[in-house]
Coordinates of N, CA, C and O and ligand atoms in Angstrom, one line a residue:
X1 N 0.8 -1.2 0.0 CA 0.0 0.0 0.0 C 0.9 1.2 0.0 O 1.8 1.4 0.8
X2 N 0.5 2.2 -0.9 CA 1.3 3.4 -1.0 C 0.7 4.5 -0.2 O -0.3 5.1 -0.7
X3 N 1.2 4.8 0.9 CA 0.7 5.9 1.7 C 1.7 7.0 1.6 O 2.9 6.8 1.7
X4 N 1.2 8.3 1.4 CA 2.0 9.4 1.2 C 2.5 10.0 2.6 O 2.0 11.0 3.1
X5 N 3.5 9.3 3.1 CA 4.1 9.8 4.4 C 4.6 11.2 4.4 O 4.6 11.9 5.3
X6 N 5.2 11.5 3.2 CA 5.9 12.9 3.1 C 4.8 14.0 3.2 O 5.1 15.0 3.8
X7 N 3.6 13.7 2.7 CA 2.6 14.7 2.7 C 2.1 14.9 4.2 O 1.9 16.0 4.7
X8 N 2.0 13.8 4.9 CA 1.6 13.9 6.3 C 2.7 14.6 7.1 O 2.4 15.4 8.0
X9 N 3.9 14.2 6.8 CA 5.0 14.9 7.5 C 5.0 16.4 7.3 O 5.3 17.2 8.2
X10 N 4.7 16.8 6.1 CA 4.7 18.2 5.7 C 3.6 19.0 6.6 O 3.9 20.1 7.0
X11 N 2.5 18.3 6.9 CA 1.6 18.9 7.8 C 2.1 19.1 9.2 O 1.9 20.1 9.9
X12 N 2.9 18.1 9.6 CA 3.5 18.1 11.0 C 4.5 19.2 11.0 O 4.6 20.0 12.0
X13 N 5.3 19.4 10.0 CA 6.3 20.5 9.9 C 5.6 21.8 10.0 O 6.0 22.7 10.7
X14 N 4.5 22.0 9.2 CA 3.8 23.2 9.2 C 3.3 23.6 10.6 O 3.4 24.7 11.1
X15 N 2.7 22.6 11.3 CA 2.1 22.9 12.6 C 3.2 23.1 13.7 O 3.0 23.9 14.6
X16 N 4.3 22.5 13.5 CA 5.4 22.8 14.4 C 5.8 24.2 14.4 O 6.3 24.8 15.4
X17 N 5.6 24.9 13.3 CA 5.9 26.3 13.2 C 4.9 27.2 14.1 O 5.2 28.3 14.3
X18 N 3.9 26.6 14.6 CA 2.9 27.3 15.4 C 3.0 26.9 16.9 O 2.2 27.3 17.7
X19 N 4.0 26.1 17.2 CA 4.2 25.6 18.6 C 4.5 26.9 19.5 O 5.0 27.9 19.0
X20 N 4.1 26.7 20.7 CA 4.4 27.7 21.8 C 5.3 27.1 22.7 O 4.9 26.3 23.6
X21 N 6.6 27.3 22.5 CA 7.6 26.6 23.3 C 8.7 27.5 23.7 O 9.9 27.3 23.5
X22 N 8.3 28.6 24.5 CA 9.3 29.6 24.9 C 10.3 29.1 26.0 O 11.3 29.7 26.2
X23 N 9.9 28.0 26.7 CA 10.7 27.6 27.8 C 11.8 26.5 27.4 O 12.9 26.6 27.7
X24 N 11.3 25.5 26.6 CA 12.3 24.5 26.1 C 13.0 25.0 24.8 O 14.1 24.5 24.5
X25 N 12.3 25.8 24.1 CA 12.8 26.1 22.7 C 12.7 25.0 21.8 O 13.2 25.0 20.7
X26 N 12.0 23.9 22.2 CA 11.9 22.7 21.4 C 10.5 22.6 20.8 O 9.5 22.2 21.5
X27 N 10.3 22.9 19.5 CA 9.0 22.9 18.9 C 8.7 21.4 18.5 O 9.6 20.7 18.0
X28 N 7.5 21.1 18.6 CA 7.0 19.8 18.1 C 5.7 20.0 17.3 O 4.8 20.7 17.7
X29 N 5.6 19.3 16.2 CA 4.4 19.3 15.4 C 4.0 17.8 15.1 O 4.9 17.0 14.9
X30 N 2.7 17.6 15.2 CA 2.2 16.2 15.0 C 1.1 16.3 14.0 O 0.3 17.2 14.0
X31 N 1.0 15.2 13.2 CA -0.1 15.1 12.2 C -0.5 13.7 12.1 O 0.3 12.8 12.2
X32 N -1.8 13.5 11.9 CA -2.3 12.1 11.8 C -3.5 12.1 10.9 O -4.2 13.2 10.6
X33 N -3.9 10.9 10.4 CA -5.1 10.7 9.7 C -6.0 9.9 10.6 O -5.6 9.0 11.3
X34 N -7.3 10.2 10.5 CA -8.3 9.3 11.1 C -8.9 8.3 10.1 O -8.6 8.5 8.9
X35 N -9.6 7.4 10.6 CA -10.1 6.3 9.7 C -11.1 6.8 8.7 O -11.4 6.1 7.7
X36 N -11.6 8.0 8.8 CA -12.5 8.5 7.8 C -11.7 9.5 6.9 O -12.3 10.2 6.1
X37 N -10.4 9.6 7.0 CA -9.6 10.4 6.1 C -9.3 11.8 6.7 O -8.6 12.5 6.1
X38 N -9.9 12.1 7.8 CA -9.7 13.4 8.4 C -8.3 13.7 8.8 O -7.7 12.7 9.3
X39 N -7.8 14.9 8.6 CA -6.4 15.3 9.0 C -6.5 15.9 10.4 O -7.4 16.8 10.6
X40 N -5.7 15.4 11.3 CA -5.6 16.0 12.7 C -4.2 16.5 12.9 O -3.2 15.9 12.4
X41 N -4.0 17.7 13.5 CA -2.7 18.2 13.8 C -2.7 18.7 15.2 O -3.7 19.0 15.9
X42 N -1.4 18.9 15.7 CA -1.3 19.5 17.0 C 0.2 20.0 17.2 O 1.1 19.5 16.5
X43 N 0.4 20.9 18.1 CA 1.7 21.4 18.4 C 1.8 21.5 19.9 O 0.8 21.6 20.6
X44 N 3.1 21.5 20.4 CA 3.2 21.6 21.8 C 2.9 23.1 22.3 O 3.3 24.0 21.6
X45 N 2.3 23.2 23.5 CA 1.9 24.4 24.1 C 2.4 24.4 25.5 O 1.8 23.8 26.4
X46 N 3.5 25.1 25.8 CA 4.1 25.1 27.1 C 3.5 26.2 28.0 O 2.6 26.9 27.6
X47 N 4.0 26.2 29.3 CA 3.3 27.0 30.3 C 4.4 27.5 31.3 O 5.3 26.8 31.5
X48 N 4.2 28.7 31.8 CA 5.1 29.2 32.8 C 5.2 28.2 34.0 O 6.2 28.1 34.7
X49 N 4.1 27.5 34.3 CA 4.1 26.4 35.2 C 4.5 25.2 34.4 O 3.7 24.5 33.8
X50 N 5.8 24.9 34.4 CA 6.4 24.0 33.4 C 5.7 22.7 33.2 O 5.5 22.2 32.1
X51 N 5.3 22.1 34.4 CA 4.7 20.8 34.3 C 3.3 20.7 33.6 O 2.8 19.7 33.4
X52 N 2.8 21.9 33.4 CA 1.4 21.9 32.8 C 1.5 22.0 31.3 O 0.4 21.9 30.6
X53 N 2.7 22.0 30.7 CA 2.8 22.1 29.3 C 2.1 20.9 28.6 O 2.0 19.8 29.1
X54 N 1.6 21.2 27.4 CA 0.9 20.2 26.6 C 1.8 19.7 25.4 O 2.3 20.6 24.7
X55 N 1.9 18.4 25.3 CA 2.6 17.9 24.1 C 1.7 18.1 22.9 O 0.5 18.2 23.0
X56 N 2.4 18.0 21.7 CA 1.7 18.2 20.5 C 0.6 17.1 20.3 O -0.5 17.4 19.8
X57 N 0.9 15.9 20.8 CA -0.1 14.8 20.7 C -1.4 15.1 21.4 O -2.5 14.6 21.1
X58 N -1.3 15.9 22.5 CA -2.5 16.2 23.3 C -3.4 17.0 22.5 O -4.6 16.8 22.4
X59 N -2.9 18.0 21.8 CA -3.8 18.8 20.9 C -4.4 18.0 19.8 O -5.5 18.2 19.4
X60 N -3.5 17.1 19.2 CA -4.0 16.3 18.1 C -5.2 15.4 18.5 O -6.2 15.3 17.9
X61 N -5.0 14.7 19.7 CA -6.0 13.8 20.2 C -7.3 14.6 20.6 O -8.4 14.1 20.3
X62 N -7.1 15.8 21.1 CA -8.2 16.6 21.4 C -9.0 17.0 20.1 O -10.2 16.9 20.1
X63 N -8.3 17.3 19.1 CA -8.9 17.7 17.8 C -9.7 16.5 17.3 O -10.7 16.6 16.7
X64 N -9.1 15.3 17.5 CA -9.8 14.0 17.0 C -11.2 14.0 17.6 O -12.2 13.8 16.9
X65 N -11.3 14.1 18.9 CA -12.6 14.0 19.6 C -13.4 15.2 19.2 O -14.6 15.0 18.9
X66 N -12.9 16.4 19.2 CA -13.6 17.6 19.0 C -14.3 17.6 17.6 O -15.3 18.3 17.3
X67 N -13.7 16.9 16.6 CA -14.2 16.9 15.3 C -14.9 15.7 14.9 O -15.1 15.4 13.7
X68 N -15.2 14.8 15.9 CA -16.1 13.7 15.5 C -15.6 12.3 16.0 O -16.3 11.3 15.8
X69 N -14.4 12.3 16.5 CA -13.9 11.0 17.1 C -13.4 10.1 15.9 O -13.0 10.6 14.9
X70 N -13.4 8.8 16.2 CA -12.9 7.9 15.2 C -11.5 7.4 15.7 O -11.0 7.7 16.8
X71 N -10.9 6.6 14.8 CA -9.6 5.9 15.2 C -8.5 6.5 14.3 O -8.6 6.7 13.1
X72 N -7.3 6.8 15.0 CA -6.2 7.2 14.2 C -5.6 6.1 13.4 O -5.5 5.0 13.9
X73 N -5.2 6.3 12.2 CA -4.6 5.3 11.4 C -3.1 5.5 11.0 O -2.4 4.5 10.9
X74 N -2.8 6.7 10.9 CA -1.4 7.1 10.5 C -0.9 8.3 11.3 O -1.7 9.3 11.5
X75 N 0.3 8.3 11.8 CA 0.8 9.3 12.7 C 2.2 9.6 12.4 O 3.0 8.7 12.2
X76 N 2.6 10.9 12.5 CA 4.0 11.3 12.5 C 4.2 12.6 13.3 O 3.3 13.4 13.4
X77 N 5.3 12.7 14.0 CA 5.6 13.9 14.7 C 7.1 14.3 14.4 O 7.9 13.5 14.1
X78 N 7.3 15.6 14.4 CA 8.6 16.2 14.0 C 9.0 17.3 15.0 O 8.2 17.8 15.7
X79 N 10.3 17.5 15.0 CA 10.8 18.6 15.9 C 10.9 19.9 15.0 O 10.6 19.9 13.8
X80 N 11.4 20.9 15.6 CA 11.5 22.2 14.9 C 12.5 22.2 13.7 O 12.5 23.2 12.9
X81 N 13.3 21.2 13.6 CA 14.2 21.0 12.4 C 13.6 20.1 11.4 O 14.3 19.6 10.5
X82 N 12.3 19.8 11.5 CA 11.6 18.9 10.6 C 12.1 17.4 10.7 O 11.7 16.7 9.8
X83 N 12.8 17.1 11.7 CA 13.2 15.7 11.9 C 12.1 14.9 12.5 O 11.5 15.4 13.5
X84 N 11.9 13.7 12.0 CA 10.9 12.8 12.6 C 11.4 12.4 14.0 O 12.6 12.0 14.2
X85 N 10.6 12.5 15.0 CA 10.9 12.1 16.4 C 9.9 11.1 16.9 O 8.9 10.9 16.3
X86 N 10.3 10.4 18.0 CA 9.4 9.5 18.6 C 8.5 10.2 19.6 O 8.9 11.1 20.3
X87 N 7.2 9.8 19.7 CA 6.4 10.4 20.7 C 6.9 10.0 22.1 O 7.4 8.9 22.3
X88 N 6.7 10.8 23.1 CA 7.2 10.5 24.5 C 6.3 9.3 25.0 O 5.3 9.0 24.4
X89 N 6.8 8.8 26.1 CA 6.0 7.6 26.6 C 4.6 7.9 26.9 O 3.7 7.1 26.6
X90 N 4.3 9.0 27.6 CA 2.9 9.4 27.9 C 2.1 9.5 26.6 O 0.9 9.0 26.6
X91 N 2.7 10.1 25.6 CA 1.9 10.2 24.4 C 1.8 9.0 23.6 O 0.8 8.8 22.8
X92 N 2.7 8.0 23.8 CA 2.4 6.7 23.2 C 1.2 6.1 23.8 O 0.4 5.4 23.1
X93 N 1.0 6.3 25.0 CA -0.2 5.8 25.7 C -1.5 6.5 25.1 O -2.5 5.8 24.8
X94 N -1.4 7.8 24.9 CA -2.5 8.5 24.3 C -2.8 8.0 22.9 O -4.0 7.7 22.6
X95 N -1.8 7.8 22.1 CA -2.0 7.3 20.7 C -2.5 5.9 20.7 O -3.3 5.5 19.9
X96 N -2.1 5.1 21.7 CA -2.5 3.7 21.7 C -4.0 3.7 22.0 O -4.8 2.9 21.4
X97 N -4.5 4.5 22.9 CA -5.9 4.6 23.2 C -6.8 4.9 22.0 O -7.8 4.4 21.7
X98 N -6.3 5.8 21.1 CA -7.1 6.4 20.0 C -6.6 5.8 18.7 O -7.2 6.2 17.6
X99 N -5.6 5.0 18.6 CA -5.2 4.4 17.4 C -5.3 2.9 17.4 O -5.4 2.2 16.3
X100 N -5.2 2.3 18.6 CA -5.2 0.9 18.7 C -3.9 0.3 18.2 O -3.0 1.0 17.7
X101 N -3.8 -1.1 18.3 CA -2.5 -1.7 17.9 C -2.1 -1.6 16.5 O -0.9 -1.7 16.2
X102 N -3.1 -1.3 15.6 CA -2.7 -1.2 14.1 C -2.3 0.2 13.7 O -1.9 0.3 12.5
X103 N -2.4 1.2 14.6 CA -1.9 2.5 14.2 C -0.5 2.4 13.6 O 0.4 1.8 14.2
X104 N -0.3 3.1 12.5 CA 1.0 3.1 11.9 C 1.7 4.4 12.2 O 1.1 5.5 12.1
X105 N 2.9 4.3 12.7 CA 3.7 5.6 13.0 C 5.0 5.6 12.2 O 5.7 4.6 12.1
X106 N 5.2 6.8 11.6 CA 6.5 7.1 11.0 C 7.5 7.3 12.2 O 7.2 8.2 13.0
X107 N 8.6 6.6 12.2 CA 9.6 6.8 13.3 C 10.9 7.0 12.6 O 11.1 6.8 11.4
X108 N 11.9 7.4 13.4 CA 13.3 7.6 12.8 C 13.8 6.4 12.2 O 14.8 6.4 11.4
X109 N 13.3 5.2 12.6 CA 13.7 3.9 12.0 C 12.8 3.3 11.0 O 12.9 2.2 10.6
X110 N 11.8 4.2 10.5 CA 10.9 3.7 9.5 C 9.5 3.5 10.1 O 9.2 3.9 11.3
X111 N 8.6 3.0 9.3 CA 7.2 2.9 9.7 C 7.1 1.7 10.7 O 7.6 0.6 10.4
X112 N 6.4 1.9 11.8 CA 6.2 0.9 12.8 C 4.7 0.9 13.3 O 4.0 1.9 13.2
X113 N 4.3 -0.3 13.8 CA 2.9 -0.3 14.3 C 2.9 0.2 15.8 O 4.0 0.2 16.4
X114 N 1.7 0.5 16.3 CA 1.6 0.9 17.7 C 2.1 -0.1 18.6 O 2.8 0.1 19.6
X115 N 1.8 -1.4 18.3 CA 2.3 -2.5 19.1 C 3.8 -2.5 19.2 O 4.4 -2.8 20.3
X116 N 4.5 -2.2 18.1 CA 5.9 -2.2 18.2 C 6.5 -1.1 19.0 O 7.5 -1.2 19.6
X117 N 5.7 0.0 19.0 CA 6.2 1.3 19.6 C 5.8 1.3 21.1 O 6.5 1.9 22.0
X118 N 4.7 0.5 21.4 CA 4.3 0.4 22.8 C 3.9 -1.0 23.1 O 2.7 -1.3 23.1
X119 N 4.8 -1.9 23.3 CA 4.5 -3.3 23.5 C 3.7 -3.6 24.8 O 3.9 -2.8 25.7
X120 N 2.9 -4.6 24.7 CA 2.1 -5.0 25.9 C 1.4 -3.8 26.6 O 1.4 -3.6 27.8
X121 N 0.8 -3.0 25.7 CA 0.1 -1.7 26.2 C -1.0 -2.0 27.2 O -1.8 -3.0 27.0
X122 N -1.1 -1.2 28.2 CA -2.3 -1.2 29.0 C -3.4 -0.4 28.2 O -3.1 0.6 27.6
X123 N -4.6 -1.0 28.2 CA -5.6 -0.3 27.4 C -7.0 -0.6 28.0 O -7.2 -1.1 29.0
X124 N -8.0 -0.1 27.2 CA -9.4 -0.2 27.6 C -9.8 -1.6 28.1 O -10.6 -1.8 29.0
X125 N -9.3 -2.7 27.4 CA -9.7 -4.0 27.7 C -9.3 -4.5 29.1 O -9.9 -5.3 29.7
X126 N -8.2 -3.8 29.6 CA -7.8 -4.1 30.9 C -8.8 -3.7 32.0 O -8.7 -4.2 33.2
X127 N -9.7 -2.8 31.7 CA -10.6 -2.3 32.6 C -11.9 -3.1 32.6 O -12.8 -2.8 33.4
X128 N -12.1 -4.1 31.7 CA -13.3 -4.8 31.7 C -13.3 -6.0 32.6 O -12.2 -6.5 32.9
Ligands
THU201 N1 7.0 17.2 23.4 C1 5.9 16.9 22.6 O1 5.2 17.8 22.2 N2 5.7 15.6 22.2 C2 6.5 14.6 22.5 O2 6.1 13.4 22.2 C3 7.8 14.8 23.1 C4 7.9 16.1 23.8 C5 7.3 18.5 23.8 C6 7.0 18.8 25.3 C7 7.9 20.0 25.5 O3 7.1 21.2 25.2 C8 9.0 19.9 24.5 O4 8.6 18.9 23.6 C9 10.3 19.5 25.2 O5 10.2 18.3 25.9

């Protein structure tokens, strides 16, 4: 299957330009597709109370719910130099909840599934 990862990455690069990261100086942009083809984006938004800062993935997942929900199918995040980076541990958990084990992520080592990126994930089924 030919998926245009570079187009998705370009959206992540664009949104990284809107990050609010005055404290770390480290911009992050994230872009994803939902299973209905919707594009979701997010950027990190830091805070003077450092621990309250929001990762780019938080905005993206919020946009997913705010625009109708669904499941994430493809995801990529980049830093301010347009380099593909890995989502932090907390955000892997966020992505796992809303993408499931089949979510595909562009990583610095190539395309990986959510299961590869977060093995043995804790998830909704554990609460039943
Ligand atoms: N950051 C993200 O937005 N997503 C990640 O997955 C990794 C880290 C942000 C948080 C903080 O604003 C900055 O990058 C430096 O850690």
